[in-house]
Amino acid sequence: PNHEQYVPYACALLYLAPADYHCFHTPIAGKIVKCELLDQSRYSVTVKPYVLKNINILTRNRRAVVVIENDDGLRIALVIIGGVSVDSIRLENSFKEGKVVRKGEYIGCFARGGSSIAMFSNHEIVLEQNLLDIVRSSRNFKLSVGRSLAKLKSI
């Protein structure tokens, strides 16, 4: 919703390999302003990064959209994408629009491996310093559960 607000800012595309942790959690504390499962009748395609130039995973796969807004107006939009054979995106039953959530709260999970999450922000964020060099060299990296990916540049 209102995708224009995210266009000027970088996004993170998080690929989850089959052996990775497949639960997802709230990246910020705030209020859920959008929570919707989209196109559950679609057949999914691969979400592997080397295929991205040929397939738009944001339109071809089953996905859920979750938007959380904090008191300062920061919005984080998560597009939760089920890849091939990962067609079951499971959202926590209590996770509904209007709910106030804590940072790190459980949102849901994928039933099986190989999926992605695209994370968008309506404000500038800055990668953690230790990740900048890795990204600048175009290398992939593993992000451990609970580890910070980025910081908000002051609003």
mmCIF file of C-alpha atoms in Angstrom:
data_model
loop_
_atom_site.group_PDB
_atom_site.id
_atom_site.type_symbol
_atom_site.label_atom_id
_atom_site.label_comp_id
_atom_site.label_asym_id
_atom_site.label_seq_id
_atom_site.Cartn_x
_atom_site.Cartn_y
_atom_site.Cartn_z
ATOM 1 C CA PRO A 1 0.000 0.000 0.000
ATOM 2 C CA ASN A 2 1.236 3.476 -0.928
ATOM 3 C CA HIS A 3 4.356 2.017 -2.500
ATOM 4 C CA GLU A 4 5.574 5.447 -3.616
ATOM 5 C CA GLN A 5 6.763 6.255 -0.080
ATOM 6 C CA TYR A 6 9.313 3.416 -0.255
ATOM 7 C CA VAL A 7 10.722 4.117 -3.733
ATOM 8 C CA PRO A 8 13.446 6.643 -2.753
ATOM 9 C CA TYR A 9 14.985 4.300 -0.189
ATOM 10 C CA ALA A 10 17.025 1.111 -0.340
ATOM 11 C CA CYS A 11 15.414 -2.230 0.374
ATOM 12 C CA ALA A 12 16.786 -5.498 1.692
ATOM 13 C CA LEU A 13 16.089 -8.793 -0.055
ATOM 14 C CA LEU A 14 16.648 -11.640 2.369
ATOM 15 C CA TYR A 15 16.951 -15.081 0.767
ATOM 16 C CA LEU A 16 16.316 -18.052 3.025
ATOM 17 C CA ALA A 17 18.006 -21.255 1.908
ATOM 18 C CA PRO A 18 16.309 -24.565 2.783
ATOM 19 C CA ALA A 19 18.546 -25.082 5.843
ATOM 20 C CA ASP A 20 17.925 -21.568 7.251
ATOM 21 C CA TYR A 21 15.613 -20.491 10.057
ATOM 22 C CA HIS A 22 12.184 -19.985 8.469
ATOM 23 C CA CYS A 23 10.323 -17.917 11.042
ATOM 24 C CA PHE A 24 9.981 -14.172 10.684
ATOM 25 C CA HIS A 25 9.754 -11.513 13.378
ATOM 26 C CA THR A 26 8.872 -7.814 13.614
ATOM 27 C CA PRO A 27 11.865 -5.602 12.738
ATOM 28 C CA ILE A 28 10.518 -2.636 14.766
ATOM 29 C CA ALA A 29 8.035 -1.965 17.535
ATOM 30 C CA GLY A 30 4.833 -0.259 16.417
ATOM 31 C CA LYS A 31 1.322 -0.789 15.152
ATOM 32 C CA ILE A 32 0.367 -3.149 12.332
ATOM 33 C CA VAL A 33 -1.247 -0.995 9.653
ATOM 34 C CA LYS A 34 -1.446 -3.709 6.971
ATOM 35 C CA CYS A 35 -1.484 -7.493 7.148
ATOM 36 C CA GLU A 36 -2.698 -9.391 4.106
ATOM 37 C CA LEU A 37 -2.090 -12.681 2.311
ATOM 38 C CA LEU A 38 -1.972 -12.111 -1.464
ATOM 39 C CA ASP A 39 -2.574 -14.409 -4.422
ATOM 40 C CA GLN A 40 -2.769 -17.656 -2.517
ATOM 41 C CA SER A 41 -3.956 -19.356 -5.718
ATOM 42 C CA ARG A 42 -0.687 -18.653 -7.575
ATOM 43 C CA TYR A 43 1.971 -21.230 -8.305
ATOM 44 C CA SER A 44 5.333 -20.126 -6.971
ATOM 45 C CA VAL A 45 8.588 -19.748 -8.857
ATOM 46 C CA THR A 46 12.131 -19.842 -7.536
ATOM 47 C CA VAL A 47 13.389 -17.023 -5.308
ATOM 48 C CA LYS A 48 17.081 -17.805 -5.858
ATOM 49 C CA PRO A 49 19.040 -14.575 -6.435
ATOM 50 C CA TYR A 50 20.658 -15.632 -9.732
ATOM 51 C CA VAL A 51 17.202 -15.985 -11.320
ATOM 52 C CA LEU A 52 15.931 -12.541 -10.256
ATOM 53 C CA LYS A 53 16.833 -10.897 -13.567
ATOM 54 C CA ASN A 54 14.388 -13.208 -15.349
ATOM 55 C CA ILE A 55 11.484 -13.447 -12.892
ATOM 56 C CA ASN A 56 9.751 -10.829 -10.771
ATOM 57 C CA ILE A 57 9.343 -12.684 -7.485
ATOM 58 C CA LEU A 58 7.212 -9.853 -6.105
ATOM 59 C CA THR A 59 4.423 -10.582 -8.586
ATOM 60 C CA ARG A 60 4.780 -14.279 -9.472
ATOM 61 C CA ASN A 61 4.775 -15.894 -6.032
ATOM 62 C CA ARG A 62 2.412 -16.352 -3.165
ATOM 63 C CA ARG A 63 3.132 -13.639 -0.669
ATOM 64 C CA ALA A 64 2.006 -11.753 2.397
ATOM 65 C CA VAL A 65 2.386 -8.021 3.030
ATOM 66 C CA VAL A 66 2.903 -6.760 6.574
ATOM 67 C CA VAL A 67 3.397 -3.054 7.317
ATOM 68 C CA ILE A 68 4.352 -1.811 10.776
ATOM 69 C CA GLU A 69 4.425 1.885 11.711
ATOM 70 C CA ASN A 70 6.063 3.329 14.822
ATOM 71 C CA ASP A 71 5.206 6.505 16.740
ATOM 72 C CA ASP A 72 7.715 8.560 14.688
ATOM 73 C CA GLY A 73 6.070 7.690 11.359
ATOM 74 C CA LEU A 74 8.666 5.108 10.329
ATOM 75 C CA ARG A 75 7.027 2.364 8.285
ATOM 76 C CA ILE A 76 8.639 -0.968 7.546
ATOM 77 C CA ALA A 77 6.919 -3.053 4.888
ATOM 78 C CA LEU A 78 7.693 -6.762 4.709
ATOM 79 C CA VAL A 79 6.803 -8.718 1.589
ATOM 80 C CA ILE A 80 6.988 -12.339 2.672
ATOM 81 C CA ILE A 81 7.526 -14.508 -0.416
ATOM 82 C CA GLY A 82 6.969 -18.253 -0.692
ATOM 83 C CA GLY A 83 9.221 -19.800 -3.337
ATOM 84 C CA VAL A 84 8.903 -23.117 -5.144
ATOM 85 C CA SER A 85 7.254 -25.685 -2.843
ATOM 86 C CA VAL A 86 7.077 -23.118 -0.035
ATOM 87 C CA ASP A 87 3.531 -22.168 -0.753
ATOM 88 C CA SER A 88 2.407 -22.148 2.849
ATOM 89 C CA ILE A 89 3.007 -18.777 4.449
ATOM 90 C CA ARG A 90 1.735 -19.111 7.992
ATOM 91 C CA LEU A 91 0.901 -15.915 9.871
ATOM 92 C CA GLU A 92 0.287 -15.924 13.612
ATOM 93 C CA ASN A 93 -3.507 -15.796 14.197
ATOM 94 C CA SER A 94 -3.229 -12.821 16.558
ATOM 95 C CA PHE A 95 -1.263 -10.827 13.986
ATOM 96 C CA LYS A 96 -3.944 -8.441 12.692
ATOM 97 C CA GLU A 97 -4.207 -4.811 11.594
ATOM 98 C CA GLY A 98 -4.353 -2.488 14.585
ATOM 99 C CA LYS A 99 -2.306 -4.751 16.880
ATOM 100 C CA VAL A 100 0.590 -3.112 18.726
ATOM 101 C CA VAL A 101 3.759 -5.214 18.504
ATOM 102 C CA ARG A 102 7.176 -5.306 20.151
ATOM 103 C CA LYS A 103 10.414 -5.455 18.173
ATOM 104 C CA GLY A 104 11.330 -9.102 17.570
ATOM 105 C CA GLU A 105 7.793 -10.418 18.024
ATOM 106 C CA TYR A 106 6.970 -13.615 16.111
ATOM 107 C CA ILE A 107 4.919 -12.957 12.947
ATOM 108 C CA GLY A 108 4.869 -16.384 11.335
ATOM 109 C CA CYS A 109 6.826 -18.951 9.356
ATOM 110 C CA PHE A 110 7.198 -20.922 6.148
ATOM 111 C CA ALA A 111 6.412 -24.628 6.305
ATOM 112 C CA ARG A 112 9.363 -25.636 4.095
ATOM 113 C CA GLY A 113 12.717 -24.192 2.915
ATOM 114 C CA GLY A 114 13.723 -21.786 0.093
ATOM 115 C CA SER A 115 11.886 -18.473 0.379
ATOM 116 C CA SER A 116 12.540 -14.722 0.648
ATOM 117 C CA ILE A 117 11.533 -11.603 2.508
ATOM 118 C CA ALA A 118 11.779 -8.143 0.920
ATOM 119 C CA MET A 119 11.977 -5.359 3.499
ATOM 120 C CA PHE A 120 11.191 -1.753 2.585
ATOM 121 C CA SER A 121 11.394 1.443 4.641
ATOM 122 C CA ASN A 122 9.844 4.877 4.174
ATOM 123 C CA HIS A 123 12.955 6.504 5.707
ATOM 124 C CA GLU A 124 16.669 6.167 5.083
ATOM 125 C CA ILE A 125 18.359 3.302 6.861
ATOM 126 C CA VAL A 126 22.068 2.575 7.114
ATOM 127 C CA LEU A 127 23.560 -0.902 7.147
ATOM 128 C CA GLU A 128 25.489 -1.926 10.229
ATOM 129 C CA GLN A 129 29.163 -1.025 9.727
ATOM 130 C CA ASN A 130 30.372 -4.630 9.798
ATOM 131 C CA LEU A 131 28.034 -5.477 6.881
ATOM 132 C CA LEU A 132 28.922 -2.495 4.650
ATOM 133 C CA ASP A 133 32.190 -3.944 3.330
ATOM 134 C CA ILE A 134 30.538 -7.277 2.561
ATOM 135 C CA VAL A 135 27.718 -5.636 0.606
ATOM 136 C CA ARG A 136 30.075 -3.263 -1.232
ATOM 137 C CA SER A 137 32.035 -6.276 -2.456
ATOM 138 C CA SER A 138 28.782 -7.870 -3.739
ATOM 139 C CA ARG A 139 29.161 -10.895 -1.489
ATOM 140 C CA ASN A 140 26.280 -12.685 0.192
ATOM 141 C CA PHE A 141 26.303 -13.130 3.960
ATOM 142 C CA LYS A 142 24.413 -14.984 6.661
ATOM 143 C CA LEU A 143 22.537 -12.895 9.199
ATOM 144 C CA SER A 144 22.071 -14.684 12.501
ATOM 145 C CA VAL A 145 18.722 -14.611 14.291
ATOM 146 C CA GLY A 146 18.509 -11.565 16.552
ATOM 147 C CA ARG A 147 21.421 -9.754 14.888
ATOM 148 C CA SER A 148 20.884 -6.192 13.661
ATOM 149 C CA LEU A 149 20.906 -5.569 9.913
ATOM 150 C CA ALA A 150 20.622 -1.766 9.831
ATOM 151 C CA LYS A 151 20.009 1.384 11.815
ATOM 152 C CA LEU A 152 17.538 4.156 11.109
ATOM 153 C CA LYS A 153 19.091 7.406 9.993
ATOM 154 C CA SER A 154 17.568 10.125 12.187
ATOM 155 C CA ILE A 155 14.041 11.186 11.171
#
